[in-house]
XYZ file of N, CA, C and O in Angstrom:
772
model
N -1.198 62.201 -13.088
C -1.878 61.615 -11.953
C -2.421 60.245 -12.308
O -2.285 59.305 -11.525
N -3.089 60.103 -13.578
C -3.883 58.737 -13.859
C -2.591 58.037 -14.124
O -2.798 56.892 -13.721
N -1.452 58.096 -14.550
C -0.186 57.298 -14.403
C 0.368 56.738 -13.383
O 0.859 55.610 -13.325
N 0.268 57.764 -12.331
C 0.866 57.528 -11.073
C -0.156 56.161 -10.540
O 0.354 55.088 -10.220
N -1.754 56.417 -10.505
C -2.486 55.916 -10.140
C -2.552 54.595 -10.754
O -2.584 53.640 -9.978
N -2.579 54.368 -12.003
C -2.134 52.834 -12.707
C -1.020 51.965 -12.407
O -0.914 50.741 -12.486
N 0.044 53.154 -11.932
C 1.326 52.297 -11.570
C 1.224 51.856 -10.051
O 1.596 50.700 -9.847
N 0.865 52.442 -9.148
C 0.538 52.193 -8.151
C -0.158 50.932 -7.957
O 0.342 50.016 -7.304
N -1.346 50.861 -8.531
C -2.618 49.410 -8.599
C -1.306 48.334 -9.246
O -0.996 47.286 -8.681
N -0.478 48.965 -10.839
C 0.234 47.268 -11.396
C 0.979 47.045 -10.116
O 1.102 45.865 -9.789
N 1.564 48.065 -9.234
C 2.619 47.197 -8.240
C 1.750 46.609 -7.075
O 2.152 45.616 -6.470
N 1.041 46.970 -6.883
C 0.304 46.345 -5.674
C -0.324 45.108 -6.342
O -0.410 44.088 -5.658
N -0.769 45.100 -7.610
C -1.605 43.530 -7.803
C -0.434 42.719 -8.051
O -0.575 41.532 -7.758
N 0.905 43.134 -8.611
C 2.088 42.380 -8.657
C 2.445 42.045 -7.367
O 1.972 40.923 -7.186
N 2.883 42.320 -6.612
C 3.040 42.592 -5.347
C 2.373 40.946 -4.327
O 2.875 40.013 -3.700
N 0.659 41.547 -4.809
C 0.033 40.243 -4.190
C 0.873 39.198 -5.232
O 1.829 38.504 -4.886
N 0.355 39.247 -6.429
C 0.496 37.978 -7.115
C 1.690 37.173 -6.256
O 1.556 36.187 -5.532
N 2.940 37.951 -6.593
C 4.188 36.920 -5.885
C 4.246 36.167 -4.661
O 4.664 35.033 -4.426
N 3.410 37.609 -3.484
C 2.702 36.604 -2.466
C 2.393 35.678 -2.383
O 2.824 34.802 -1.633
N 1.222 35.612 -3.445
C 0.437 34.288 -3.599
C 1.049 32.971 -4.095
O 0.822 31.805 -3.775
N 1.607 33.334 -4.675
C 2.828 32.428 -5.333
C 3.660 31.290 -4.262
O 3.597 30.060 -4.258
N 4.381 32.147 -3.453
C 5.095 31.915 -2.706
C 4.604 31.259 -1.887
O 5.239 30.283 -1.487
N 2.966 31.621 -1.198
C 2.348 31.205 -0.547
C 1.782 29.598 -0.471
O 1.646 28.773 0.432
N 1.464 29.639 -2.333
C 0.519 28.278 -3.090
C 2.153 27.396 -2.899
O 1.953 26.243 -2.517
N 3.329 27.651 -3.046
C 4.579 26.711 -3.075
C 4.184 26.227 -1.728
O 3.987 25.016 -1.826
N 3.929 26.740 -0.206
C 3.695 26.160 0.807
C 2.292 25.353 1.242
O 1.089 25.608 1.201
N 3.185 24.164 1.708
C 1.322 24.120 2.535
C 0.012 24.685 2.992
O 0.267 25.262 4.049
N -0.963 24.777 2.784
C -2.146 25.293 3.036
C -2.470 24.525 4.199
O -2.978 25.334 4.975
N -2.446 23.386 4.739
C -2.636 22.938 6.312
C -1.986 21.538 6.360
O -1.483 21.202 5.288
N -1.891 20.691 7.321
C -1.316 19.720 7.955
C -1.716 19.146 8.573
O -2.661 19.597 9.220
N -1.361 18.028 8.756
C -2.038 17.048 9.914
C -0.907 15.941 10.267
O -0.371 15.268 9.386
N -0.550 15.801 11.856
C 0.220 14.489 12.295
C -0.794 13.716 13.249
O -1.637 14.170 14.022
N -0.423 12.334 12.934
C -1.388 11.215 13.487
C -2.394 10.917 12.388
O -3.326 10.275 12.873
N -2.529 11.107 11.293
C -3.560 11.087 10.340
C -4.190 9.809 10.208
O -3.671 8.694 10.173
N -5.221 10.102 10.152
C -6.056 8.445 10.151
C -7.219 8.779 9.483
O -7.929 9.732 9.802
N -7.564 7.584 8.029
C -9.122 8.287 8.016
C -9.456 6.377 7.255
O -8.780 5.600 6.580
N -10.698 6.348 7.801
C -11.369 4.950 7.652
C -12.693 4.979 6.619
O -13.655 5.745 6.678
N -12.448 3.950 5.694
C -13.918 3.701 4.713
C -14.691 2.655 5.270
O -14.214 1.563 5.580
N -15.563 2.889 5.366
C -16.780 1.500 5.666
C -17.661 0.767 4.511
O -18.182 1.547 3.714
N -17.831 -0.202 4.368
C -18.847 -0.667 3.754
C -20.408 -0.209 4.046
O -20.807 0.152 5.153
N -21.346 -0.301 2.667
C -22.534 -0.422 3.436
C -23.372 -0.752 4.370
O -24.394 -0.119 4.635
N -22.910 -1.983 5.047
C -23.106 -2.477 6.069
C -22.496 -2.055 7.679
O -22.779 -2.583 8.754
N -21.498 -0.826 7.370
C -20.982 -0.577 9.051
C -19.376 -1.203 8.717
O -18.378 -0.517 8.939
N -19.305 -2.531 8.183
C -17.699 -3.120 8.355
C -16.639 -1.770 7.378
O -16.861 -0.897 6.538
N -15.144 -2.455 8.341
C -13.997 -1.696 7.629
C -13.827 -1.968 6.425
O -13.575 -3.133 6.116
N -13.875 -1.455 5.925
C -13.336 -1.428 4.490
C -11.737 -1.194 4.403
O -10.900 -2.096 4.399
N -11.522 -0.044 4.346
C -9.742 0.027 4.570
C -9.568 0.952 5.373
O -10.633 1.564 5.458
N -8.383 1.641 6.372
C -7.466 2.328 6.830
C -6.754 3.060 6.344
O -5.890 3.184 7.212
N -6.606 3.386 5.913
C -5.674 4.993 5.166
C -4.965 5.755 6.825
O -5.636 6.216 7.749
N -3.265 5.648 6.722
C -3.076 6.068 8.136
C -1.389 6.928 7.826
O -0.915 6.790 6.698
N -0.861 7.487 8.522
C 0.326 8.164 8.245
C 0.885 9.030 9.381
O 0.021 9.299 10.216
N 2.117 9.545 9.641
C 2.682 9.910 10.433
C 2.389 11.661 10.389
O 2.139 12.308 11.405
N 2.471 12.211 9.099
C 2.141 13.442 8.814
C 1.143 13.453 7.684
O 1.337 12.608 6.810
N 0.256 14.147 7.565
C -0.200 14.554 6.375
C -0.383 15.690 5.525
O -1.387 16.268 5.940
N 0.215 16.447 4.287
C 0.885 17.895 4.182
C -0.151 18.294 2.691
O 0.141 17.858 1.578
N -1.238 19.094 2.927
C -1.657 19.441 1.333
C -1.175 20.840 0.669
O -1.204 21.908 1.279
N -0.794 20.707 -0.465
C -0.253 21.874 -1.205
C -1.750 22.139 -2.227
O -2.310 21.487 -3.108
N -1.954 23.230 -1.667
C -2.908 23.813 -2.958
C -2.760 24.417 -4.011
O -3.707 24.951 -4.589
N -1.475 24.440 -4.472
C -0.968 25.204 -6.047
C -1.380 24.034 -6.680
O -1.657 24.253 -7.859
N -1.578 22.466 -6.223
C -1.564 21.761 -7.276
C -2.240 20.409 -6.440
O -1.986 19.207 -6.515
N -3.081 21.077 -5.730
C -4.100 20.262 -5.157
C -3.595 18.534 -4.466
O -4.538 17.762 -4.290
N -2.363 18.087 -4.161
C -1.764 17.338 -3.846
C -1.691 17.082 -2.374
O -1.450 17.923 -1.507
N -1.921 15.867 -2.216
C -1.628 15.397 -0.734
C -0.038 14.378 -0.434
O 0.199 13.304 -0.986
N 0.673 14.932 0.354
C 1.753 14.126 0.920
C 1.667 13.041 1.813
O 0.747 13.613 2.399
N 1.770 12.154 2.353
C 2.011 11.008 3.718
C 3.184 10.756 3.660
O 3.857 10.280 2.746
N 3.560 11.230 5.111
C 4.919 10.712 5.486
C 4.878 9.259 6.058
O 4.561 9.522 7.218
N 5.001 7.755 6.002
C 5.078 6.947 6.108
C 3.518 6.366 6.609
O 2.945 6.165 7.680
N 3.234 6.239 5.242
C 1.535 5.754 5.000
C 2.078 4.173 5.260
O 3.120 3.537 5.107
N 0.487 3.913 5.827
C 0.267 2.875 5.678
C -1.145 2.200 5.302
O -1.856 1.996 6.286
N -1.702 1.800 4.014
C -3.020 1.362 3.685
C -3.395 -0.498 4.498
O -3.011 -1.575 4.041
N -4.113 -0.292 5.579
C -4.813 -1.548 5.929
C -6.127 -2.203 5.244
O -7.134 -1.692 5.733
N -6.426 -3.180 4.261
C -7.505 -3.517 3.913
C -8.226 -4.678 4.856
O -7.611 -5.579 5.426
N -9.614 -4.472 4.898
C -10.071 -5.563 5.815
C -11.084 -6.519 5.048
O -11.541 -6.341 3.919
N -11.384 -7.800 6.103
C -12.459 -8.492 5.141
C -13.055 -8.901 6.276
O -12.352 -9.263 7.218
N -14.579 -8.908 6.373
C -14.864 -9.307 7.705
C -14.847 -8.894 9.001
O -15.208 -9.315 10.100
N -14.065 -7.488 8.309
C -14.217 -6.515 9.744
C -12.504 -6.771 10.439
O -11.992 -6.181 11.391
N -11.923 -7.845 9.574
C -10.638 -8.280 10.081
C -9.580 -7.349 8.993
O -9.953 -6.710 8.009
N -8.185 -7.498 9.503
C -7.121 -7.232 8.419
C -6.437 -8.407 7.755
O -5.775 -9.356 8.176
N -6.923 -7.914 6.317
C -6.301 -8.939 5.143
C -5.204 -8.835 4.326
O -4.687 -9.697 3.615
N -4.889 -7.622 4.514
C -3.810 -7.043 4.002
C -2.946 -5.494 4.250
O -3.691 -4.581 4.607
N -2.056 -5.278 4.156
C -1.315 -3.975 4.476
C -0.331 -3.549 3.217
O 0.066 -4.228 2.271
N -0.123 -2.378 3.512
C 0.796 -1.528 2.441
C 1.620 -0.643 3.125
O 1.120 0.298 3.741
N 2.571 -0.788 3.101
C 3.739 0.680 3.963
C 4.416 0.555 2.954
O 4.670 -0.350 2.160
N 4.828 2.192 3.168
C 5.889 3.060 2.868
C 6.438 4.030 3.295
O 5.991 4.502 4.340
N 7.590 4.671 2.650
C 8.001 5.997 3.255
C 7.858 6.975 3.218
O 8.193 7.810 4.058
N 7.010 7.219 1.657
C 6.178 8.585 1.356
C 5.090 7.778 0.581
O 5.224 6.637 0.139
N 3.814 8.705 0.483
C 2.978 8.646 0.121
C 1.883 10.015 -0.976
O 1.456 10.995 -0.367
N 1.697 9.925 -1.908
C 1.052 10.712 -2.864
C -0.215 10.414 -3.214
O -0.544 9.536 -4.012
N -1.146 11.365 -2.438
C -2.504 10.958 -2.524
C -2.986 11.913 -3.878
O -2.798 13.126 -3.965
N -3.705 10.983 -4.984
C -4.120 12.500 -5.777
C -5.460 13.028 -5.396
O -6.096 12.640 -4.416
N -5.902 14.087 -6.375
C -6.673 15.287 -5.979
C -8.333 14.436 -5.634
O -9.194 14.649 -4.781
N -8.257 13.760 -6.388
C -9.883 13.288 -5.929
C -9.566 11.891 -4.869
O -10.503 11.414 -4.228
N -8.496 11.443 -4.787
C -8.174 10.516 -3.683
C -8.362 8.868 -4.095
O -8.202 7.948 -3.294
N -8.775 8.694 -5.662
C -8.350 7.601 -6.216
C -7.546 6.957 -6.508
O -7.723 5.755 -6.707
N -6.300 7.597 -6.639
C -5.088 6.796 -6.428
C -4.045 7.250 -5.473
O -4.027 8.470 -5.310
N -2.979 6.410 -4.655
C -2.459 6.894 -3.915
C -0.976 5.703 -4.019
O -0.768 4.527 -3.723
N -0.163 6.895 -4.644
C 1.097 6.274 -4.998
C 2.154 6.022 -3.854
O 2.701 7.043 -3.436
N 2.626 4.508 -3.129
C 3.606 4.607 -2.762
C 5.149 4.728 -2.985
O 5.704 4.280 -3.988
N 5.679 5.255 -2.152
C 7.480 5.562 -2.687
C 8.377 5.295 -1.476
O 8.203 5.845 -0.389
N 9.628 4.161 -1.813
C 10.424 4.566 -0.956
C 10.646 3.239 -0.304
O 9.543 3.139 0.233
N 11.124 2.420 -0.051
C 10.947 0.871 1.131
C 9.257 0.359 1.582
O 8.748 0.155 2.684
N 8.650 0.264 0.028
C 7.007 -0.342 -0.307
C 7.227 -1.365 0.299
O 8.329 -1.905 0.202
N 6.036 -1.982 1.225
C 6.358 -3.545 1.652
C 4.639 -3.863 1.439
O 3.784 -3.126 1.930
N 4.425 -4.679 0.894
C 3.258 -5.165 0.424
C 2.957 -6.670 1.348
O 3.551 -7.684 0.982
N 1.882 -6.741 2.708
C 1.904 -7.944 3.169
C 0.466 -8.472 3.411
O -0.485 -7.874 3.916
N 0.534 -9.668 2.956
C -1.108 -10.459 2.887
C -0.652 -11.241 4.148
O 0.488 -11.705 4.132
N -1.268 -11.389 5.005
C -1.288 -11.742 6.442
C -2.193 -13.181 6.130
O -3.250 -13.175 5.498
N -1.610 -14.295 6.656
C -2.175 -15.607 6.764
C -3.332 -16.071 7.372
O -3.704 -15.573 8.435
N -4.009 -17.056 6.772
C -5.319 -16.651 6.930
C -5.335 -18.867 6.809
O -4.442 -19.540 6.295
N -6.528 -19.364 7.415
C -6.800 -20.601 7.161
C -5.784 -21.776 5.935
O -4.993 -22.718 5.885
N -6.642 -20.727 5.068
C -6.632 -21.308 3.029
C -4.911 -20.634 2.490
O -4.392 -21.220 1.539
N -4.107 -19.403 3.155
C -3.629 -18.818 2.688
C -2.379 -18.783 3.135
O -2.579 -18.124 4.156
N -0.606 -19.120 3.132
C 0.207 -18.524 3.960
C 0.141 -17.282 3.651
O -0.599 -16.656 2.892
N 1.418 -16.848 4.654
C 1.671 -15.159 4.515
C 2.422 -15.152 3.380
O 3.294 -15.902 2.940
N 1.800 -13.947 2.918
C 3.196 -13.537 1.688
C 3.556 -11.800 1.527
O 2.776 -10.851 1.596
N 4.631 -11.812 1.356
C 5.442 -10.051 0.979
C 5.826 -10.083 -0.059
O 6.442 -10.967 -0.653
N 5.337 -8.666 -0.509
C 5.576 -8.312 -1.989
C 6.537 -6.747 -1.167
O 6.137 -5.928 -0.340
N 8.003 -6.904 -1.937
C 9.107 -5.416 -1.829
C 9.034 -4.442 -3.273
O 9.063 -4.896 -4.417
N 8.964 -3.461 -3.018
C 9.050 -2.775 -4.502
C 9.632 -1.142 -4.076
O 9.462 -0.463 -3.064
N 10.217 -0.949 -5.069
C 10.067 0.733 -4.662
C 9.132 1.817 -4.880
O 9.341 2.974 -4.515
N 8.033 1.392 -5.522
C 7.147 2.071 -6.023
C 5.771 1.885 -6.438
O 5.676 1.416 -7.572
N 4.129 2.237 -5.543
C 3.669 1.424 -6.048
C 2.148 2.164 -5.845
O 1.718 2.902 -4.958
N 1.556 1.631 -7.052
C 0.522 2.543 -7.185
C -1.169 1.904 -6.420
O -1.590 0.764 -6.618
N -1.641 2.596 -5.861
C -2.683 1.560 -5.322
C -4.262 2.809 -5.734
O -4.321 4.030 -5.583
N -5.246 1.901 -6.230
C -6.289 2.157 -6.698
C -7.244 1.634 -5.518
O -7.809 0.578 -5.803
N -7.533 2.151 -4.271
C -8.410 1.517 -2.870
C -9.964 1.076 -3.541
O -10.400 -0.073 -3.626
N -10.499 2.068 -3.888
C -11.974 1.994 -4.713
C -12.381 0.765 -5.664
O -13.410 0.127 -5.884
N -10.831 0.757 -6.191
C -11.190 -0.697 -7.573
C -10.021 -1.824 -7.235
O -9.743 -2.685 -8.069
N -9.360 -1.752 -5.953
C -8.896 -2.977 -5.216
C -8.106 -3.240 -6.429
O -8.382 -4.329 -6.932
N -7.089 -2.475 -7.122
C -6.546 -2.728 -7.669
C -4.839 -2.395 -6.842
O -4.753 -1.766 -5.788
N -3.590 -2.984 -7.612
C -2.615 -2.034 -7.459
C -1.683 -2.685 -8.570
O -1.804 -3.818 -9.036
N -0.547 -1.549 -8.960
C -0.055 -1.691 -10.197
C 1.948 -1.298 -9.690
O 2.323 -0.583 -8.761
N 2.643 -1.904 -10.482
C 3.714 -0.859 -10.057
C 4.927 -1.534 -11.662
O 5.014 -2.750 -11.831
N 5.600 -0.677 -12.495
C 6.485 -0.677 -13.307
C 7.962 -0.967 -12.898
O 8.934 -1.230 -13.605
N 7.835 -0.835 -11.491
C 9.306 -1.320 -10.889
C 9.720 -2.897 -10.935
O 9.155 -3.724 -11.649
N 10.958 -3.210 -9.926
C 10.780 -4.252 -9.641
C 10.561 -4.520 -8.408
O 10.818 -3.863 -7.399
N 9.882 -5.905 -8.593
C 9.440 -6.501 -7.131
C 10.217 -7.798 -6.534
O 10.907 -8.498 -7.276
N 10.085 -8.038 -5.337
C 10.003 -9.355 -4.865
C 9.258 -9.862 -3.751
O 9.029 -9.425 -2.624
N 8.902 -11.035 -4.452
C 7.438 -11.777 -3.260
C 7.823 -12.777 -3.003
O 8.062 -13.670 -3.816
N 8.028 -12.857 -1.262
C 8.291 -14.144 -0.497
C 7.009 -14.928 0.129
O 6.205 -14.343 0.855
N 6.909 -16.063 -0.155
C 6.067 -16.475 0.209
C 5.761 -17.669 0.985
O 6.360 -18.563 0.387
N 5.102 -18.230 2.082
C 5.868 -19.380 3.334
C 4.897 -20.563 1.760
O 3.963 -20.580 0.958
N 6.085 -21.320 2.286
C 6.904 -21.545 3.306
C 8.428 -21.095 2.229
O 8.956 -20.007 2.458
N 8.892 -21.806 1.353
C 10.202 -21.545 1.321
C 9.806 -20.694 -0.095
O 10.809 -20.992 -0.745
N 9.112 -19.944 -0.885
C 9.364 -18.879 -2.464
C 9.516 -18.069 -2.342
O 9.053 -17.498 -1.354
N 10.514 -17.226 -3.546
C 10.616 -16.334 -4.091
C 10.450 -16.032 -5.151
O 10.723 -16.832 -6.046
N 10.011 -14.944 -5.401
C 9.884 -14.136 -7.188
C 10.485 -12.981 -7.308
O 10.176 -11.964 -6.687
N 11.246 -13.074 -8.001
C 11.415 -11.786 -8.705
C 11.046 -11.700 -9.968
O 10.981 -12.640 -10.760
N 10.745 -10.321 -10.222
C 10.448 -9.948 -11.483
C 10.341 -8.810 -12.057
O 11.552 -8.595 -12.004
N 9.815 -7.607 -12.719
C 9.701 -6.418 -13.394
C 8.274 -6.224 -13.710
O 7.607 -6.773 -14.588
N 7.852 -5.157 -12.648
C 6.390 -4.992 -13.166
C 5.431 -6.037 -12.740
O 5.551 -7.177 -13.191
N 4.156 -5.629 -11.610
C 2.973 -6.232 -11.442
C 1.952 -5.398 -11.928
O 1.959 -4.208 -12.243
N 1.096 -6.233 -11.927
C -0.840 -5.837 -11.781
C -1.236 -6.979 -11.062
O -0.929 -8.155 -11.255
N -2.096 -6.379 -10.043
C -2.758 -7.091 -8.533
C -4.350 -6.716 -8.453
O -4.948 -5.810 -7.872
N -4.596 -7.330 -8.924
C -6.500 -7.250 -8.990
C -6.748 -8.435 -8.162
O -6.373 -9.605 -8.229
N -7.766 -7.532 -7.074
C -8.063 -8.056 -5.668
C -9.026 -8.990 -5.575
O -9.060 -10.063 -4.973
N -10.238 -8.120 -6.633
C -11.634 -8.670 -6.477
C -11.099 -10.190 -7.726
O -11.347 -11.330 -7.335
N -10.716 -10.082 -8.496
C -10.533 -11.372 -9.604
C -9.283 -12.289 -8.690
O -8.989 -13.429 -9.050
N -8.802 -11.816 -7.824
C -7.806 -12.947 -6.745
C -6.342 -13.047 -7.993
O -5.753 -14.100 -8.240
N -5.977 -11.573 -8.681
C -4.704 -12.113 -9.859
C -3.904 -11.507 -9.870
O -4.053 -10.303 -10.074
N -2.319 -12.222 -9.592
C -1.149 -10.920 -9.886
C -0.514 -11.470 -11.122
O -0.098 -12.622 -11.249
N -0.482 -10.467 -12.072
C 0.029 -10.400 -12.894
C 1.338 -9.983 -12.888
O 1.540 -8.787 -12.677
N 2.369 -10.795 -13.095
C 4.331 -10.287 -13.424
C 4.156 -10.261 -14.511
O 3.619 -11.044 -15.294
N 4.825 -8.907 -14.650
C 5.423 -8.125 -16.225
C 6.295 -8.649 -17.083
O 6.001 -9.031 -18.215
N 7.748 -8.702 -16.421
C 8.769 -9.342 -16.996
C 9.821 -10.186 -16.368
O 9.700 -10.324 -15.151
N 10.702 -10.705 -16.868
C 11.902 -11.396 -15.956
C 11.417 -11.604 -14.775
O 11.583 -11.182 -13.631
N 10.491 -12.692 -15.572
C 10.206 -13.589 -13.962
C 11.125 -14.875 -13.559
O 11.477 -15.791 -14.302
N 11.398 -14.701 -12.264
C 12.464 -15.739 -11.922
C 11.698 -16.150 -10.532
O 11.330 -15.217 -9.817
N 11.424 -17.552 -10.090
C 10.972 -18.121 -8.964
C 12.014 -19.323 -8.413
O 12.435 -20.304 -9.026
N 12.189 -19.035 -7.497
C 13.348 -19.842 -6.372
C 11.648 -20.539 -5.630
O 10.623 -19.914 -5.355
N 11.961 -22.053 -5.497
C 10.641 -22.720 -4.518
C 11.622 -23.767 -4.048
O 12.468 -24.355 -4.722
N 11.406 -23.862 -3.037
C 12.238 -25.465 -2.253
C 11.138 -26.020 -1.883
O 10.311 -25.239 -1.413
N 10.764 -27.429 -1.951
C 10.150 -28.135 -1.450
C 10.447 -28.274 -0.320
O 11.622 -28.421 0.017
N 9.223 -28.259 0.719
C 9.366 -28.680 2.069
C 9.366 -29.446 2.917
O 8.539 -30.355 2.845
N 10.322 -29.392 4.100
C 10.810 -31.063 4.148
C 9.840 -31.865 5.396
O 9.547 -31.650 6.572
N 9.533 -32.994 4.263
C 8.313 -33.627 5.784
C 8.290 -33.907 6.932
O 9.086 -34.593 7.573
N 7.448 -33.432 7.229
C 7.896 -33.309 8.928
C 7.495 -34.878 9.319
O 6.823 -35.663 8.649
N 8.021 -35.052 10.410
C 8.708 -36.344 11.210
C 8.100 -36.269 12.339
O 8.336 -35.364 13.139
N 7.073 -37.394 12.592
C 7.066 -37.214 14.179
C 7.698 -37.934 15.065
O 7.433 -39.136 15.045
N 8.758 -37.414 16.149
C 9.613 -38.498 16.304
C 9.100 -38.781 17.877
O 9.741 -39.308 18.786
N 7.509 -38.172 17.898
C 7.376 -38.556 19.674
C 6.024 -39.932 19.116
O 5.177 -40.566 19.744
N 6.301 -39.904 18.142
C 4.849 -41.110 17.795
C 5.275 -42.147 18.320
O 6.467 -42.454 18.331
N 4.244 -42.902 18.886
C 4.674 -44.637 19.282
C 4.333 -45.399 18.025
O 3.738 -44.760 17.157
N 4.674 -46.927 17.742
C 4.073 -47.764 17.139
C 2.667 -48.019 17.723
O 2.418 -47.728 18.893
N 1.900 -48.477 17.033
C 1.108 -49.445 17.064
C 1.048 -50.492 17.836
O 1.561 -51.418 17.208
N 0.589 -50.954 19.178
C 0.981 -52.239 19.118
C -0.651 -52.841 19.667
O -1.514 -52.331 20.381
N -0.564 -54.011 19.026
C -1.764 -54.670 18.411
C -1.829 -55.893 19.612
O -0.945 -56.724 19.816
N -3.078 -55.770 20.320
C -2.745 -57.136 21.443
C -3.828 -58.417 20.757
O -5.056 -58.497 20.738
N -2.981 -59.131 20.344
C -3.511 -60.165 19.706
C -3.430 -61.595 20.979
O -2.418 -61.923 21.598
N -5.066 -62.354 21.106
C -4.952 -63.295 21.815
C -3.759 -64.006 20.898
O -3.495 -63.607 19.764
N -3.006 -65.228 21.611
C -2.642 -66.513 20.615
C -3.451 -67.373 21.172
O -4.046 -67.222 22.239
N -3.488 -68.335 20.423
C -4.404 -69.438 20.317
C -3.402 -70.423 20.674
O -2.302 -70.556 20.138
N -4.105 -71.408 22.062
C -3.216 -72.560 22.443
C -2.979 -73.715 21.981
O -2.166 -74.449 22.543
């Protein structure tokens, strides 16, 4: 009887276990339309954190985004953006790795043209305004540059991107513009009789 009764309890706690198993491989909950916003001390945006789906697995405490997109602001304005096609948020939400057609864009501003940074892969630190990526990149920038290269570091608050390797820059000088609706000058001088 105490046999029967032991074997009974190992198959039933086996039983759950695999359950559970099977269970922790699936999502624990979901979200589409996902949006979640940081503020500064003061009330202003800080950044946007946004995505089409959002999927957490609790075997390993992981967050998915199906085509994230990180907005940073300054001033309550947008200074910059991040898309991709997947997104990997980790467990405490300090870093959040993009994957997949990364497009990195600083939106033009007074002091600044626009510029795009392409990569396939790219790691962004929101908290310490950092971002990092071991791939390769390329950054177009107005009016006529390009870079390529292997490997950045992008520190926000110090204003610095660092290229890794095989850096190559294409720049055309730009061609002066012409005004061709200007008049001369013309100067009404008495003559003297």
């Amino acid at each position: 009887m105490a046999f029967i009764s032991y074997w009974v309890q190992v198959s039933v706690e086996n039983e759950s276990e695999k359950r559970g198993n099977k269970l922790s491989n699936s999502p624990d909950y979901f979200l589409t339309n996902f949006k979640t916003t940081q503020t500064e001390p003061d009330g202003s945006i800080r950044f946007i954190l946004s995505a089409n789906e959002m999927v957490h697995f609790a075997k390993d405490d992981t967050t998915r985004l199906k085509k994230p997109l990180f907005i940073r602001y300054k001033n309550n304005l947008p200074s910059s953006q991040i898309e991709g096609g997947l997104g990997l948020v980790s467990t405490d939400g300090e870093e959040v790795r993009m994957i997949d057609n990364v497009k990195v864009a600083r939106l033009e501003t007074e002091t600044k043209p626009k510029m795009e940074l392409f990569t396939d892969q790219l790691t962004v630190l929101p908290h310490k305004d950092q971002a990092f990526t071991k791939s390769p990149v390329r950054i177009i920038q107005d009016p006529k540059t390009v870079v390529n290269a292997i490997g950045m570091k992008y520190d926000k608050k110090n204003g610095i991107i660092t290229l890794l390797e095989k850096v190559r820059v294409h720049y055309e000088k730009p061609a002066k513009k012409t005004n061709l609706t200007a008049h001369p000058i013309i100067q009404n001088k008495k003559l003297k009789k």
